[in-house]
Short mmCIF file of C-alpha atoms in Angstrom, two decimals:
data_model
loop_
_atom_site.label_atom_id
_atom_site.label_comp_id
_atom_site.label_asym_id
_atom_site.label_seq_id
_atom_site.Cartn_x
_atom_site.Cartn_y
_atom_site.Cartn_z
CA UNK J 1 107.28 161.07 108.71
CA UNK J 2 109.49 161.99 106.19
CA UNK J 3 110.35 158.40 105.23
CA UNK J 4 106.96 157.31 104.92
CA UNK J 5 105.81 159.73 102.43
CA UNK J 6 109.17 159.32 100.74
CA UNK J 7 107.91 155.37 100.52
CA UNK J 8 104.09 156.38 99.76
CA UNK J 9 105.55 158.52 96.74
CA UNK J 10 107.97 156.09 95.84
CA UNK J 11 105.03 153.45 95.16
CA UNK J 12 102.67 156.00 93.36
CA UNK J 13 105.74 156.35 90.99
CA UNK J 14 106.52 153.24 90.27
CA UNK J 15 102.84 152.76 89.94
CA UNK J 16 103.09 154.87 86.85
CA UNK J 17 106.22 154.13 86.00
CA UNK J 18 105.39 150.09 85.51
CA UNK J 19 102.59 151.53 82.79
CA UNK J 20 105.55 153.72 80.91
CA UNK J 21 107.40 150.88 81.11
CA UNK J 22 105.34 148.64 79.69
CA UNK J 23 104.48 151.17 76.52
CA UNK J 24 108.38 151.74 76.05
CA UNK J 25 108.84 147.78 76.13
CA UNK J 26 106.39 147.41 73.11
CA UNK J 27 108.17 151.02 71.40
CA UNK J 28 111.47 148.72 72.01
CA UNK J 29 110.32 145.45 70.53
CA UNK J 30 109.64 147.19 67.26
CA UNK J 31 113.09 149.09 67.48
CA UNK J 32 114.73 145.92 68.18
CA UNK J 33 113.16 143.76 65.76
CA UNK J 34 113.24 146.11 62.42
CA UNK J 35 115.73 148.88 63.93
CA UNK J 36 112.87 151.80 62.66
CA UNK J 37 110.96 154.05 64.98
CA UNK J 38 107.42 153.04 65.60
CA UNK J 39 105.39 156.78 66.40
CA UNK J 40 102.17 154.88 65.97
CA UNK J 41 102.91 153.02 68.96
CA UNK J 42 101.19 155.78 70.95
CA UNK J 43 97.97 155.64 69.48
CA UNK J 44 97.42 151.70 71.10
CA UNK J 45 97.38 153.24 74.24
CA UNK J 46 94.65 155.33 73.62
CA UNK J 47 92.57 152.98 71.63
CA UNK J 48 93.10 150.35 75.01
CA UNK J 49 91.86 153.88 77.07
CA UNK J 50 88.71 154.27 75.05
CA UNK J 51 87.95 150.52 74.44
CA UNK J 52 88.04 150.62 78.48
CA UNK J 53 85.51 153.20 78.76
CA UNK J 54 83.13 151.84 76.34
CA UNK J 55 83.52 148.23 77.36
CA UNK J 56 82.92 149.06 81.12
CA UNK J 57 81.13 152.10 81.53
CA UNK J 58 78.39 151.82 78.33
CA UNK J 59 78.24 148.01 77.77
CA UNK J 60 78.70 147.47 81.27
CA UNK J 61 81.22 144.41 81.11
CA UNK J 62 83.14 143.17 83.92
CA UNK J 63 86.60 144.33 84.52
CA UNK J 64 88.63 141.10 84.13
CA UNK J 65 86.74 140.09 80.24
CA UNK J 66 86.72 143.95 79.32
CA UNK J 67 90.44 143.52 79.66
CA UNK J 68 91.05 140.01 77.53
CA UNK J 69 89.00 141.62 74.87
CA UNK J 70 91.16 144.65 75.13
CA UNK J 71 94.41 142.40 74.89
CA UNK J 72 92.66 140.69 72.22
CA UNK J 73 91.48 143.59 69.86
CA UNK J 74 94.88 145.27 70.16
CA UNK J 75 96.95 142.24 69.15
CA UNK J 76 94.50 141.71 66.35
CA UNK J 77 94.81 145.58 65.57
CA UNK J 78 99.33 145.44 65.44
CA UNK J 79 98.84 142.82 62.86
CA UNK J 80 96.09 144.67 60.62
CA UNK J 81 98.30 147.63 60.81
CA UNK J 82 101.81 145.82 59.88
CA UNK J 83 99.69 143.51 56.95
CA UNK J 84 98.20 146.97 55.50
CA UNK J 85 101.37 149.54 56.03
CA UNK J 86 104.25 148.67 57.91
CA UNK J 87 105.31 145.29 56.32
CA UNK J 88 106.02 147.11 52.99
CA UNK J 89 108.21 149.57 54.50
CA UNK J 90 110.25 147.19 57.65
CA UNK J 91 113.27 146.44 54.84
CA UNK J 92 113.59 149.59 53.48
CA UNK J 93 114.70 153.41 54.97
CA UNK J 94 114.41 153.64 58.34
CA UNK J 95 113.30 157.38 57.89
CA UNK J 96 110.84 156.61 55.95
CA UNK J 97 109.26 153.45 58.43
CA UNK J 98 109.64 156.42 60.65
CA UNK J 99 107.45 159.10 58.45
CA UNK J 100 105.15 156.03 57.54
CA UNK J 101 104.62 155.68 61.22
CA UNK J 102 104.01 159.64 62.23
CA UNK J 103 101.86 159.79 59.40
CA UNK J 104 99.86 157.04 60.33
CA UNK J 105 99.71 157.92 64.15
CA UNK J 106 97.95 161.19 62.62
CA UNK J 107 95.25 159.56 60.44
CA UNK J 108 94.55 157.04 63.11
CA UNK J 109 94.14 159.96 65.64
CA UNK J 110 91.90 162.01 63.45
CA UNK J 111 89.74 158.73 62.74
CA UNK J 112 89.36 157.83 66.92
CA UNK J 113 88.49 162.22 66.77
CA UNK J 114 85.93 161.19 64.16
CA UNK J 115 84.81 157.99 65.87
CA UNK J 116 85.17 158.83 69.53
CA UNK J 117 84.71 162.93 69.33
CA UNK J 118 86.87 165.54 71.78
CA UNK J 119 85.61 165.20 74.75
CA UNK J 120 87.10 163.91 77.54
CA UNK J 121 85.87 160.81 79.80
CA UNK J 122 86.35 159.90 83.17
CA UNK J 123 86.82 156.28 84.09
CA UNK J 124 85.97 155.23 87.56
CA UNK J 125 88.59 153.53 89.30
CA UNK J 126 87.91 150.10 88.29
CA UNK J 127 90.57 148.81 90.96
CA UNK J 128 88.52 149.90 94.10
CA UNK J 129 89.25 152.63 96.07
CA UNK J 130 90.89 150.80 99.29
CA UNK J 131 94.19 151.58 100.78
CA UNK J 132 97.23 149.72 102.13
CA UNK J 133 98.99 151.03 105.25
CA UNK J 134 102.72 149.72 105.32
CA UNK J 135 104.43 151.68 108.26
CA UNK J 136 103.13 155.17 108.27
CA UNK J 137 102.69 155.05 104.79
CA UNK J 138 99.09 155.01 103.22
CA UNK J 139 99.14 153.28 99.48
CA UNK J 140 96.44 153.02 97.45
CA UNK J 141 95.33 149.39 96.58
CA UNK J 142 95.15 150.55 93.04
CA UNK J 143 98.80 150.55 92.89
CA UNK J 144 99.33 147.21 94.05
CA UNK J 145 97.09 146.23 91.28
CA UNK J 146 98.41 148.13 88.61
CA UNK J 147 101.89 146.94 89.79
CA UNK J 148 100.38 142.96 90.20
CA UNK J 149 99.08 143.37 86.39
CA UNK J 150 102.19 144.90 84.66
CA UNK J 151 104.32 142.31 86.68
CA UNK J 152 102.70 139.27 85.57
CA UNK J 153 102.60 140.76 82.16
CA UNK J 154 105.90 141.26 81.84
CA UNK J 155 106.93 137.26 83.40
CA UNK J 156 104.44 136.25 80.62
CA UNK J 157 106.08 137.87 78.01
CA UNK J 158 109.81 136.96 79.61
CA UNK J 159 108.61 133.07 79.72
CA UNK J 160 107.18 133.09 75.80
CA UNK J 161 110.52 134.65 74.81
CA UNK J 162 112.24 132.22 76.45
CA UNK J 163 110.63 128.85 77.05
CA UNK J 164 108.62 128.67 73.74
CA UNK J 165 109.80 127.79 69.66
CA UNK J 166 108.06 131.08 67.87
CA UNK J 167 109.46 133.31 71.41
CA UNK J 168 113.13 132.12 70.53
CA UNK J 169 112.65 132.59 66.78
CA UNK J 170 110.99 135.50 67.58
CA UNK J 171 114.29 136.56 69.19
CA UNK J 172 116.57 135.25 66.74
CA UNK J 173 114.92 136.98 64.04
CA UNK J 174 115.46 140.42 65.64
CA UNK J 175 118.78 139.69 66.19
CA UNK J 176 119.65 138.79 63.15
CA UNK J 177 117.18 138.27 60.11
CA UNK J 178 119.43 136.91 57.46
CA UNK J 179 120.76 134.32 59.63
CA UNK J 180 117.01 133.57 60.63
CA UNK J 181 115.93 132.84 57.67
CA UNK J 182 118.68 130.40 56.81
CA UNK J 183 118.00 128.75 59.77
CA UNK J 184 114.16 128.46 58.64
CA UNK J 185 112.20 131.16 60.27
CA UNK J 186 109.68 132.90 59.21
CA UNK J 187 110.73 136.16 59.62
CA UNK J 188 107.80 138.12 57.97
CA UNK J 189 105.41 136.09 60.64
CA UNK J 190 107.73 137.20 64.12
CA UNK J 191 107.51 140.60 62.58
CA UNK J 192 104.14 140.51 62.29
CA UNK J 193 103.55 138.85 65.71
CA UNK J 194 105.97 141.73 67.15
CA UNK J 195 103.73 144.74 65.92
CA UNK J 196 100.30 142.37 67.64
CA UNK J 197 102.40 141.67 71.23
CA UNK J 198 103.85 145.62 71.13
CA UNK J 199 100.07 146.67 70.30
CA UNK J 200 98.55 144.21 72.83
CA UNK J 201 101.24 146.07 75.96
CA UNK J 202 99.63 149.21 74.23
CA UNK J 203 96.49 148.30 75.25
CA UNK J 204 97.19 146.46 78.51
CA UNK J 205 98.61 150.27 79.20
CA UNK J 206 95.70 152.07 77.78
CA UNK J 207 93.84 149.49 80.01
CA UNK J 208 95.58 150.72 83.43
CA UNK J 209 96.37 154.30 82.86
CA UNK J 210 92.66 155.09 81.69
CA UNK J 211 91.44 155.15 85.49
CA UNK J 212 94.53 157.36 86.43
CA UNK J 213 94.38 159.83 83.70
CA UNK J 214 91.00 159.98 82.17
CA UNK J 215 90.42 158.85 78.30
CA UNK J 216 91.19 161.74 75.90
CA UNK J 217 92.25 161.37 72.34
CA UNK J 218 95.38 162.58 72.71
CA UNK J 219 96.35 160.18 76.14
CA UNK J 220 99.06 158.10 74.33
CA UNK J 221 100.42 161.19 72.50
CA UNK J 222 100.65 162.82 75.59
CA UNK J 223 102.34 159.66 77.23
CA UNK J 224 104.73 159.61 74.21
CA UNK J 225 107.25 161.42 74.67
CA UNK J 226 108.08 160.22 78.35
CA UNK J 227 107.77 156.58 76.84
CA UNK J 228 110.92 157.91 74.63
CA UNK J 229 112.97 159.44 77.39
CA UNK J 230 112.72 156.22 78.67
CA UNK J 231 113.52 153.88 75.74
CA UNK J 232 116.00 155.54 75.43
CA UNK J 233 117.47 156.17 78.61
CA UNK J 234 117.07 152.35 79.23
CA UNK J 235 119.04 151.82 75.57
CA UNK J 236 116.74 151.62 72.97
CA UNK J 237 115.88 147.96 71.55
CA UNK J 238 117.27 146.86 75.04
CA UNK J 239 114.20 145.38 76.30
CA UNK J 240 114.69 145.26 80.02
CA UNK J 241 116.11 148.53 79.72
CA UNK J 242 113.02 149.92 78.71
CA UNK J 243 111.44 148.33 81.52
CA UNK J 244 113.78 149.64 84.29
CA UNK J 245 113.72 153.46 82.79
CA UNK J 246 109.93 153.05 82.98
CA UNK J 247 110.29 152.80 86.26
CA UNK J 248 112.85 155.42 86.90
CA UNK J 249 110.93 157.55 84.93
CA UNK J 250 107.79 156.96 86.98
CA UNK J 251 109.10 157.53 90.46
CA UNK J 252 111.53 160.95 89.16
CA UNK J 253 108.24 162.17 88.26
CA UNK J 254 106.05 161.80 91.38
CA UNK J 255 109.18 162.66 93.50
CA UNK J 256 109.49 165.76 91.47
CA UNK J 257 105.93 166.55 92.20
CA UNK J 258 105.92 165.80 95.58
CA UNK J 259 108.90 167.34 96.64
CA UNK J 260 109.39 170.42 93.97
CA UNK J 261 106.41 171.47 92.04
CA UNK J 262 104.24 169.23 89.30
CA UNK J 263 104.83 172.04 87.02
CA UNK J 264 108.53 170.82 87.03
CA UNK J 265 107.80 167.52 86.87
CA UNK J 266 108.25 166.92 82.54
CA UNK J 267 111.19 169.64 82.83
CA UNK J 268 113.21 167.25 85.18
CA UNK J 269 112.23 164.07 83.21
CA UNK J 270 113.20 165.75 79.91
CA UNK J 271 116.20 167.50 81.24
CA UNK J 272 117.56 163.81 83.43
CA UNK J 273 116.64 162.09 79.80
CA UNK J 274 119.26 164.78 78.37
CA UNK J 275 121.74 164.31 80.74
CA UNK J 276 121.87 160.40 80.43
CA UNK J 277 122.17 160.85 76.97
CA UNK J 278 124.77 163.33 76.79
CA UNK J 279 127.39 161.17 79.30
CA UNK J 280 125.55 157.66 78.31
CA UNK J 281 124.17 157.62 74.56
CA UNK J 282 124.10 153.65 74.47
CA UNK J 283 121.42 154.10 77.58
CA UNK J 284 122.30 153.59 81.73
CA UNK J 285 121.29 149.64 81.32
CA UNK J 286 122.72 148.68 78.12
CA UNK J 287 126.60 147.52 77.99
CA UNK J 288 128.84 149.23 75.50
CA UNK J 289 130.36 146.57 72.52
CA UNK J 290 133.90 146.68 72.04
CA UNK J 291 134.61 145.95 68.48
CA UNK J 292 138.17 144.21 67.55
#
């Protein structure tokens, strides 16, 4: 019995945790390309929550185009926000990028208040309500789902980086832009396409986490700081890092509730993020550089 609700809690999490995973792997992308702080990052996950609701539940779309239009707003959306703020800031202090982004997570949050209004909508589980019995453990289908989207997501976005020309100068550029440009990249254009693909996970996120924890306003600041711990935890601008603390972030926090109290479930995750950081600053998956 025991092991089969440690299993059946063990999916839920990384259920969830695939989702903050997915946010911190756009948060990282930024980080890794321009080495600045992107706070706005947040606020794609709620526009993908309330673009959900409104796609689904008043214009009555299907699930699977409700979700390319999604994808496809929020991409366009990263690359109207870095043409109109963030390009004129990516080579200068990263405190200020940082600033420029807090500020504008605030006016973009005060004009989805405007737009949108306070109140708080409930999604209906868009991913059907059946369940999985593995063992003696009973999983909701919803979390195969939400695990089956994130999943291919993430092979997609592991395949462009690796198997196509603009994913490897894409790469290249964040590694090193100077270099880049030498070599003839267009370095302005993989930032830009950087801020669209980190927006578009936003979204995806938005997209999958709407169901789970109703569409409010404030969902992506609320998801915002766990997102952190774990870009950070997984070594911030380390991309698979990001990825795998997701995950670990995800399935400490429905252990925590299961097993403790869901009151203590943000104390452990911010007090385990602490810890990590304290004996492992570079992050648990990242490898330290020896310079000689």
């Amino acid at each position: 019995m025991f092991g089969s609700y440690f299993a059946q809690q063990t999916l839920n999490g990384l259920a969830i945790g695939v989702i903050y995973g997915l946010i911190a792997l756009g948060f990282s992308m930024v980080y890794q390309a321009i080495n600045g702080l992107n706070f706005c990052h947040a606020m794609s996950v709620t526009i993908g929550a309330m673009l959900s609701y409104m796609l689904i539940v008043q214009l009555g779309l299907p699930v699977w185009l409700s979700f390319f239009i999604i994808v496809t707003a929020l991409f366009v959306y990263g690359w109207l926000v870095n043409f109109c703020f963030f390009r004129f800031f990516t080579k200068g202090s990263k405190i200020v990028f940082m600033l420029v982004s807090i500020s504008l997570s605030g006016v973009l949050q005060q004009i989805s208040l405007i737009i949108w209004g306070p109140e708080a909508r409930a999604l209906p589980n868009i991913f059907g309500t059946g369940k999985l019995t593995i063992g003696l453990a009973v999983v909701p289908m919803s979390n195969f789902i939400l695990l089956g989207i994130s999943i291919a997501m993430l092979i997609l976005l592991m395949l462009f980086f690796n198997r196509t020309r603009f994913g490897l100068a894409m790469r290249i550029a964040a590694e090193n832009p100077v270099n880049a440009s030498l070599m003839g990249v267009n370095v302005s254009r993989t930032y830009a396409a950087t801020f669209s693909i980190s927006a578009a996970l936003g979204g995806v996120a938005g997209f999958l986490v709407a169901p789970l924890y109703g569409v409010t306003i404030s969902l992506g600041q609320n998801l915002a700081l766990k997102v952190f711990v774990a870009a950070v935890v997984g070594g911030v601008g380390y991309l698979p890092g990001a990825v795998g603390a997701g995950l670990l972030v995800g399935v400490l926090e429905s252990l925590t509730s299961a097993y403790i109290s869901s009151g203590w479930r943000d104390v452990i995750v911010f007090a385990a993020g602490i810890l990590v950081l304290a004996f492992r600053p570079i992050g648990i998956f990242r490898k330290a550089v020896t310079k000689h």
